[in-house]
Amino acid sequence: MIPRIVRASQHCATSRAFSVQSIARNAEATFKAPALGVNKTYDEALKIIAEDKIKRLAEIKSMEAKLAQLVKAAPSAANDASMATLKENIFKQEAYSEINDPEIQWRFNNGKIDMSKAVFRYMKSKQFTRETLPVIQQRITQMFVTPDLLPAFTPSLNVQLDFGAGSSPKLAAGAPAGANYFETGSFLLPGKTIKEPKINVESFHPEQKYYTVALVDPDMPDVDNESFKQQLHWLITNVPLSAVQTEVSTDNSNVVLPYLPPHPPKGTQYHRYTLLLAEQPNGGQDKVEVQAEDVSRESTLRDLCSQYKLNVKGLTFFRQVWDKDVSRIYKEILKEDEPVYGKQPKTDELLDETGQKKKKFINL
């Protein structure tokens, strides 16, 4: 049961402009429950919600007792499956026990979310599945990130990049104030991505897990094979993340390959710079040992996942084409000659080796 929303026009009939003071008051807004005894329907709804919560908490207590017994039992695949099911059911019951609380609904709708609470993790995961996931899946399929880079999969993490103010022509829907998250598949200018971005990961598991971060360009020309090859722009391992630990930091992880600015060569079509998060072995509980000499800029994502038993859980990508800033990146940062690519000229079958038009008839 959600409290009645009073429109601003009821309080500000003479003006539609919000003052600085009113915005500040909004930012500090707190939930104010409607007075009891005014609306009998509302009072009855609260009573039903409270009774339902008591019932669900009792169910949780019973399931936790069963879980404790399974933990003490001898390890087996069947026990592991039963424990996983019980943990999932406990999580759902914890969420269901609070989800109809008017204050919980108000806090969720006003961005005052505590991801340490099961109810908010549940609501955010449902919001991700309903609103964000379809867009990601559409873009990675439509632009062939899958299967060009990795097999088809369903992302379970919301990965967002921030290259700073003015880096994106269009911000992602629902981006928080001050963030510069872009829509998956957006075109970004090479001059805006020279410095490494901030990485924010919205996950829904309360426990800490370790992830590997990789930024890959699958569209570098492979002249020898007349095809394309991957270039690894960034590789970080042992990144700890959880529902409450959302920022990727190089201070508590291992940078295997430092950030290499995107630089789509002249003469090529757009490049799909894809940042992926892969869960490390044992459900993200194990660290991996990857040294710089074990990989190269040409290491492929599939080989990395196979060798180190990584499981991709989330991604985002942006597109770029050549502009004058790419020439600057080659000269000042890469310190190498800039390549220029182009298609082979078509052979005109009506011209001979001298470039003259072939005669239609010849003497035999």
Short mmCIF file of C-alpha atoms in Angstrom, two decimals:
data_model
loop_
_atom_site.label_atom_id
_atom_site.label_comp_id
_atom_site.label_asym_id
_atom_site.label_seq_id
_atom_site.Cartn_x
_atom_site.Cartn_y
_atom_site.Cartn_z
CA MET A 1 0.00 0.00 0.00
CA ILE A 2 1.62 3.25 -1.12
CA PRO A 3 0.69 6.55 0.56
CA ARG A 4 -1.26 9.06 -1.51
CA ILE A 5 1.05 11.35 -3.51
CA VAL A 6 0.19 15.04 -3.17
CA ARG A 7 0.97 17.00 -6.32
CA ALA A 8 3.26 19.99 -6.05
CA SER A 9 0.58 22.14 -7.71
CA GLN A 10 -1.61 21.74 -4.62
CA HIS A 11 1.02 23.50 -2.55
CA CYS A 12 2.43 25.88 -5.18
CA ALA A 13 -0.59 26.94 -7.18
CA THR A 14 0.86 30.35 -7.96
CA SER A 15 4.27 29.18 -9.21
CA ARG A 16 5.67 26.19 -11.07
CA ALA A 17 9.30 27.10 -10.50
CA PHE A 18 11.22 25.29 -7.78
CA SER A 19 13.46 27.47 -5.66
CA VAL A 20 16.95 26.45 -4.60
CA GLN A 21 15.64 26.09 -1.06
CA SER A 22 12.87 23.70 -2.11
CA ILE A 23 15.34 21.52 -4.04
CA ALA A 24 17.56 21.36 -0.97
CA ARG A 25 14.60 20.37 1.20
CA ASN A 26 13.69 17.64 -1.33
CA ALA A 27 17.23 16.24 -1.17
CA GLU A 28 16.89 15.88 2.60
CA ALA A 29 13.33 14.54 2.49
CA THR A 30 12.40 11.77 4.89
CA PHE A 31 9.46 9.40 4.93
CA LYS A 32 6.43 10.63 6.80
CA ALA A 33 3.84 7.98 7.42
CA PRO A 34 0.18 9.06 7.15
CA ALA A 35 -1.55 9.37 10.50
CA LEU A 36 -3.42 6.31 11.70
CA GLY A 37 -7.15 6.48 12.21
CA VAL A 38 -7.71 8.72 9.20
CA ASN A 39 -8.06 6.16 6.43
CA LYS A 40 -9.56 2.82 7.49
CA THR A 41 -8.40 1.10 4.29
CA TYR A 42 -4.82 2.21 4.86
CA ASP A 43 -4.95 1.07 8.51
CA GLU A 44 -6.26 -2.35 7.46
CA ALA A 45 -3.55 -2.67 4.80
CA LEU A 46 -0.86 -1.99 7.40
CA LYS A 47 -2.35 -4.69 9.62
CA ILE A 48 -2.28 -7.24 6.78
CA ILE A 49 1.32 -6.29 5.91
CA ALA A 50 2.39 -6.72 9.54
CA GLU A 51 0.71 -10.15 9.81
CA ASP A 52 2.31 -11.27 6.55
CA LYS A 53 5.74 -10.18 7.80
CA ILE A 54 5.37 -12.18 11.02
CA LYS A 55 4.43 -15.27 9.03
CA ARG A 56 7.37 -14.91 6.63
CA LEU A 57 9.86 -14.30 9.45
CA ALA A 58 8.71 -17.56 11.05
CA GLU A 59 9.28 -19.35 7.74
CA ILE A 60 12.75 -17.84 7.53
CA LYS A 61 13.59 -19.09 11.02
CA SER A 62 12.50 -22.60 10.07
CA MET A 63 14.56 -22.57 6.85
CA GLU A 64 17.62 -21.25 8.70
CA ALA A 65 17.38 -24.21 11.10
CA LYS A 66 17.31 -26.64 8.15
CA LEU A 67 20.25 -24.82 6.58
CA ALA A 68 22.26 -25.15 9.81
CA GLN A 69 21.68 -28.91 9.77
CA LEU A 70 22.84 -29.19 6.15
CA VAL A 71 25.99 -27.23 6.95
CA LYS A 72 26.89 -29.79 9.63
CA ALA A 73 26.13 -32.76 7.34
CA ALA A 74 28.75 -34.54 5.24
CA PRO A 75 29.52 -32.63 2.02
CA SER A 76 27.77 -33.88 -1.13
CA ALA A 77 26.42 -32.53 -4.40
CA ALA A 78 22.86 -33.07 -3.15
CA ASN A 79 23.57 -31.12 0.05
CA ASP A 80 25.13 -28.28 -1.92
CA ALA A 81 22.06 -28.06 -4.15
CA SER A 82 19.72 -28.10 -1.14
CA MET A 83 21.72 -25.37 0.61
CA ALA A 84 21.67 -23.19 -2.50
CA THR A 85 17.90 -23.58 -2.77
CA LEU A 86 17.39 -22.77 0.91
CA LYS A 87 19.60 -19.67 0.69
CA GLU A 88 17.65 -18.43 -2.32
CA ASN A 89 14.33 -19.04 -0.56
CA ILE A 90 15.52 -17.27 2.59
CA PHE A 91 16.60 -14.29 0.50
CA LYS A 92 13.21 -14.10 -1.22
CA GLN A 93 11.26 -14.42 2.02
CA GLU A 94 13.36 -11.65 3.58
CA ALA A 95 12.54 -9.44 0.60
CA TYR A 96 8.84 -10.38 0.54
CA SER A 97 8.52 -9.67 4.26
CA GLU A 98 9.31 -5.99 3.69
CA ILE A 99 8.49 -5.23 0.09
CA ASN A 100 4.95 -3.95 0.80
CA ASP A 101 6.05 -1.66 3.61
CA PRO A 102 5.14 1.93 2.54
CA GLU A 103 8.45 3.27 3.85
CA ILE A 104 10.43 0.72 1.83
CA GLN A 105 8.52 1.68 -1.31
CA TRP A 106 9.09 5.39 -0.61
CA ARG A 107 12.83 4.91 -0.03
CA PHE A 108 13.21 2.88 -3.22
CA ASN A 109 11.36 5.44 -5.32
CA ASN A 110 13.40 8.28 -3.81
CA GLY A 111 16.82 6.68 -4.24
CA LYS A 112 17.42 6.13 -0.52
CA ILE A 113 18.49 2.54 -0.99
CA ASP A 114 20.51 0.34 1.36
CA MET A 115 21.88 -2.57 -0.67
CA SER A 116 22.85 -4.44 2.49
CA LYS A 117 19.12 -5.18 2.91
CA ALA A 118 17.66 -8.13 1.00
CA VAL A 119 14.52 -6.21 0.02
CA PHE A 120 16.46 -3.51 -1.83
CA ARG A 121 18.74 -6.03 -3.56
CA TYR A 122 15.64 -7.86 -4.72
CA MET A 123 13.93 -4.69 -5.97
CA LYS A 124 17.05 -3.44 -7.76
CA SER A 125 17.62 -6.82 -9.43
CA LYS A 126 14.04 -6.83 -10.68
CA GLN A 127 14.43 -3.27 -11.95
CA PHE A 128 17.64 -4.26 -13.77
CA THR A 129 15.94 -7.28 -15.35
CA ARG A 130 12.90 -5.26 -16.39
CA GLU A 131 14.48 -2.01 -17.60
CA THR A 132 18.23 -2.29 -18.25
CA LEU A 133 18.84 -5.89 -19.31
CA PRO A 134 16.62 -5.81 -22.45
CA VAL A 135 18.56 -2.80 -23.76
CA ILE A 136 21.94 -4.47 -23.13
CA GLN A 137 20.84 -7.71 -24.78
CA GLN A 138 19.42 -5.87 -27.77
CA ARG A 139 22.62 -3.86 -28.31
CA ILE A 140 25.10 -6.74 -27.92
CA THR A 141 23.03 -8.88 -30.29
CA GLN A 142 22.26 -6.15 -32.80
CA MET A 143 25.92 -5.07 -32.99
CA PHE A 144 27.28 -8.65 -32.89
CA VAL A 145 29.30 -8.34 -29.69
CA THR A 146 27.91 -11.82 -29.29
CA PRO A 147 29.01 -14.04 -30.94
CA ASP A 148 32.03 -12.08 -32.28
CA LEU A 149 33.59 -11.67 -28.85
CA LEU A 150 31.93 -14.33 -26.71
CA PRO A 151 29.00 -16.77 -26.88
CA ALA A 152 25.48 -15.54 -26.15
CA PHE A 153 24.80 -15.13 -22.41
CA THR A 154 22.48 -13.27 -20.03
CA PRO A 155 24.23 -10.51 -18.04
CA SER A 156 23.53 -10.48 -14.30
CA LEU A 157 25.57 -7.37 -13.44
CA ASN A 158 24.97 -3.77 -14.44
CA VAL A 159 28.34 -2.39 -15.60
CA GLN A 160 28.71 1.38 -16.10
CA LEU A 161 31.66 3.52 -17.21
CA ASP A 162 32.29 7.18 -16.47
CA PHE A 163 34.91 8.99 -18.61
CA GLY A 164 34.11 12.34 -17.02
CA ALA A 165 31.97 15.37 -17.74
CA GLY A 166 31.12 15.87 -21.40
CA SER A 167 32.37 12.44 -22.44
CA SER A 168 28.98 11.16 -23.57
CA PRO A 169 26.52 12.88 -25.92
CA LYS A 170 23.64 11.07 -24.21
CA LEU A 171 23.57 9.90 -20.61
CA ALA A 172 22.09 6.56 -19.66
CA ALA A 173 18.53 6.59 -18.36
CA GLY A 174 18.43 6.76 -14.57
CA ALA A 175 22.06 7.87 -14.20
CA PRO A 176 22.53 9.38 -10.72
CA ALA A 177 23.36 13.06 -10.34
CA GLY A 178 26.99 13.77 -11.08
CA ALA A 179 27.59 10.51 -12.97
CA ASN A 180 28.36 10.43 -16.69
CA TYR A 181 27.22 6.91 -17.55
CA PHE A 182 26.44 6.40 -21.23
CA GLU A 183 23.96 4.13 -22.96
CA THR A 184 25.38 0.79 -24.05
CA GLY A 185 26.63 1.01 -27.63
CA SER A 186 27.00 4.82 -27.67
CA PHE A 187 29.55 6.57 -29.88
CA LEU A 188 32.26 8.30 -27.83
CA LEU A 189 35.03 10.55 -29.13
CA PRO A 190 38.62 9.20 -28.88
CA GLY A 191 39.74 12.46 -27.28
CA LYS A 192 37.29 11.85 -24.41
CA THR A 193 38.55 8.34 -23.56
CA ILE A 194 42.30 8.96 -23.26
CA LYS A 195 42.19 8.63 -19.48
CA GLU A 196 40.92 5.46 -17.85
CA PRO A 197 37.26 5.59 -16.76
CA LYS A 198 35.68 5.02 -13.40
CA ILE A 199 33.93 1.65 -13.35
CA ASN A 200 30.77 1.16 -11.31
CA VAL A 201 29.22 -2.28 -10.97
CA GLU A 202 25.72 -2.86 -9.66
CA SER A 203 25.64 -6.43 -8.36
CA PHE A 204 23.02 -8.14 -6.23
CA HIS A 205 25.02 -10.61 -4.11
CA PRO A 206 25.70 -9.62 -0.48
CA GLU A 207 28.95 -11.59 -0.20
CA GLN A 208 32.22 -10.34 -1.68
CA LYS A 209 33.32 -11.98 -4.92
CA TYR A 210 36.43 -11.59 -7.06
CA TYR A 211 36.16 -10.51 -10.69
CA THR A 212 38.46 -9.94 -13.64
CA VAL A 213 37.97 -6.78 -15.70
CA ALA A 214 38.94 -6.71 -19.38
CA LEU A 215 38.57 -4.00 -22.01
CA VAL A 216 38.71 -5.53 -25.48
CA ASP A 217 38.59 -4.22 -29.06
CA PRO A 218 37.53 -7.07 -31.39
CA ASP A 219 37.83 -4.94 -34.54
CA MET A 220 41.55 -4.39 -35.11
CA PRO A 221 42.53 -5.25 -38.72
CA ASP A 222 44.46 -8.48 -39.26
CA VAL A 223 46.05 -7.81 -42.63
CA ASP A 224 47.89 -11.13 -42.94
CA ASN A 225 44.69 -13.15 -42.51
CA GLU A 226 42.39 -10.60 -44.17
CA SER A 227 40.25 -10.60 -41.05
CA PHE A 228 40.05 -8.97 -37.62
CA LYS A 229 41.85 -9.60 -34.36
CA GLN A 230 41.33 -8.62 -30.73
CA GLN A 231 43.36 -6.04 -28.86
CA LEU A 232 43.39 -6.11 -25.07
CA HIS A 233 43.30 -2.54 -23.76
CA TRP A 234 43.05 -3.20 -20.02
CA LEU A 235 43.26 -6.22 -17.74
CA ILE A 236 42.66 -6.16 -13.97
CA THR A 237 42.32 -9.28 -11.82
CA ASN A 238 41.13 -10.02 -8.28
CA VAL A 239 38.68 -7.11 -8.12
CA PRO A 240 36.52 -7.45 -4.97
CA LEU A 241 32.86 -6.51 -5.50
CA SER A 242 29.54 -6.96 -3.73
CA ALA A 243 26.14 -5.30 -3.51
CA VAL A 244 27.65 -2.63 -1.24
CA GLN A 245 31.12 -2.56 -2.81
CA THR A 246 30.43 -1.22 -6.29
CA GLU A 247 33.51 0.67 -7.50
CA VAL A 248 36.40 -1.02 -9.27
CA SER A 249 39.60 0.19 -7.63
CA THR A 250 43.16 -0.53 -8.69
CA ASP A 251 44.24 -0.05 -5.06
CA ASN A 252 42.86 -3.43 -3.92
CA SER A 253 43.25 -5.43 -7.16
CA ASN A 254 45.97 -6.45 -9.61
CA VAL A 255 46.57 -4.45 -12.79
CA VAL A 256 48.03 -6.96 -15.25
CA LEU A 257 47.90 -4.70 -18.32
CA PRO A 258 47.57 -0.93 -17.77
CA TYR A 259 44.89 1.08 -19.57
CA LEU A 260 45.61 1.65 -23.27
CA PRO A 261 43.50 4.47 -24.78
CA PRO A 262 41.17 3.40 -27.61
CA HIS A 263 42.62 4.36 -31.01
CA PRO A 264 40.55 3.16 -33.98
CA PRO A 265 42.91 3.31 -37.01
CA LYS A 266 42.19 5.48 -39.99
CA GLY A 267 40.41 3.66 -42.80
CA THR A 268 38.55 1.21 -40.54
CA GLN A 269 34.88 1.16 -39.63
CA TYR A 270 33.66 1.69 -36.07
CA HIS A 271 35.29 -0.30 -33.29
CA ARG A 272 33.32 -1.88 -30.43
CA TYR A 273 35.31 -1.28 -27.24
CA THR A 274 33.85 -3.78 -24.80
CA LEU A 275 34.44 -3.82 -21.06
CA LEU A 276 33.61 -7.15 -19.46
CA LEU A 277 33.43 -8.41 -15.89
CA ALA A 278 34.16 -12.09 -15.42
CA GLU A 279 33.56 -13.98 -12.18
CA GLN A 280 36.66 -15.82 -11.01
CA PRO A 281 36.77 -19.56 -10.10
CA ASN A 282 34.78 -21.19 -7.30
CA GLY A 283 31.88 -18.80 -7.63
CA GLY A 284 34.16 -15.78 -7.32
CA GLN A 285 35.80 -16.95 -4.09
CA ASP A 286 39.23 -17.70 -5.56
CA LYS A 287 41.95 -15.30 -6.64
CA VAL A 288 43.83 -15.89 -9.89
CA GLU A 289 47.54 -15.47 -10.55
CA VAL A 290 48.07 -13.72 -13.88
CA GLN A 291 51.40 -12.06 -14.62
CA ALA A 292 52.06 -9.49 -17.36
CA GLU A 293 54.37 -11.95 -19.12
CA ASP A 294 51.55 -14.52 -19.25
CA VAL A 295 49.40 -12.36 -21.54
CA SER A 296 49.79 -9.88 -24.37
CA ARG A 297 47.73 -7.17 -26.00
CA GLU A 298 46.69 -9.81 -28.57
CA SER A 299 45.43 -12.36 -26.02
CA THR A 300 41.83 -13.26 -26.80
CA LEU A 301 38.96 -13.14 -24.35
CA ARG A 302 38.02 -16.76 -24.99
CA ASP A 303 41.58 -17.93 -24.24
CA LEU A 304 41.68 -15.93 -21.00
CA CYS A 305 38.33 -17.33 -19.85
CA SER A 306 39.40 -20.87 -20.70
CA GLN A 307 42.85 -20.68 -19.12
CA TYR A 308 41.82 -18.99 -15.88
CA LYS A 309 38.29 -20.44 -15.60
CA LEU A 310 36.54 -17.08 -15.82
CA ASN A 311 32.79 -16.71 -16.26
CA VAL A 312 31.59 -13.45 -17.87
CA LYS A 313 28.72 -11.95 -15.86
CA GLY A 314 28.37 -8.42 -17.21
CA LEU A 315 29.52 -6.00 -19.88
CA THR A 316 29.06 -2.66 -21.55
CA PHE A 317 30.57 -1.27 -24.73
CA PHE A 318 31.02 1.94 -26.68
CA ARG A 319 31.85 2.61 -30.31
CA GLN A 320 34.46 4.84 -31.89
CA VAL A 321 35.69 5.87 -35.33
CA TRP A 322 38.90 7.60 -36.35
CA ASP A 323 39.31 11.34 -35.88
CA LYS A 324 42.28 13.68 -35.56
CA ASP A 325 42.73 12.85 -31.85
CA VAL A 326 43.67 9.28 -32.84
CA SER A 327 46.72 10.65 -34.67
CA ARG A 328 47.70 12.45 -31.47
CA ILE A 329 47.28 9.26 -29.43
CA TYR A 330 49.59 7.35 -31.80
CA LYS A 331 52.21 10.10 -31.70
CA GLU A 332 52.16 11.21 -28.06
CA ILE A 333 51.02 8.13 -26.13
CA LEU A 334 51.72 5.05 -28.23
CA LYS A 335 54.81 6.70 -29.77
CA GLU A 336 54.52 4.75 -33.01
CA ASP A 337 53.70 5.45 -36.63
CA GLU A 338 50.01 5.68 -37.32
CA PRO A 339 48.74 2.99 -39.73
CA VAL A 340 46.28 3.81 -42.46
CA TYR A 341 44.07 1.07 -43.84
CA GLY A 342 42.03 0.84 -47.00
CA LYS A 343 40.39 -1.66 -49.28
CA GLN A 344 42.22 -3.12 -52.24
CA PRO A 345 41.20 -1.37 -55.48
CA LYS A 346 38.75 -3.38 -57.52
CA THR A 347 40.11 -5.00 -60.67
CA ASP A 348 38.34 -3.94 -63.82
CA GLU A 349 38.12 -6.99 -66.04
CA LEU A 350 37.70 -4.77 -69.10
CA LEU A 351 41.19 -3.26 -68.66
CA ASP A 352 44.49 -4.95 -69.56
CA GLU A 353 47.70 -4.88 -67.52
CA THR A 354 48.62 -1.47 -68.96
CA GLY A 355 45.31 0.04 -67.93
CA GLN A 356 44.01 0.21 -71.47
CA LYS A 357 40.56 -1.00 -72.44
CA LYS A 358 40.66 -4.52 -73.79
CA LYS A 359 39.63 -5.02 -77.39
CA LYS A 360 36.30 -6.72 -77.85
CA PHE A 361 37.58 -8.84 -80.75
CA ILE A 362 41.07 -10.15 -81.56
CA ASN A 363 42.62 -11.85 -84.61
CA LEU A 364 43.08 -15.56 -84.14
#
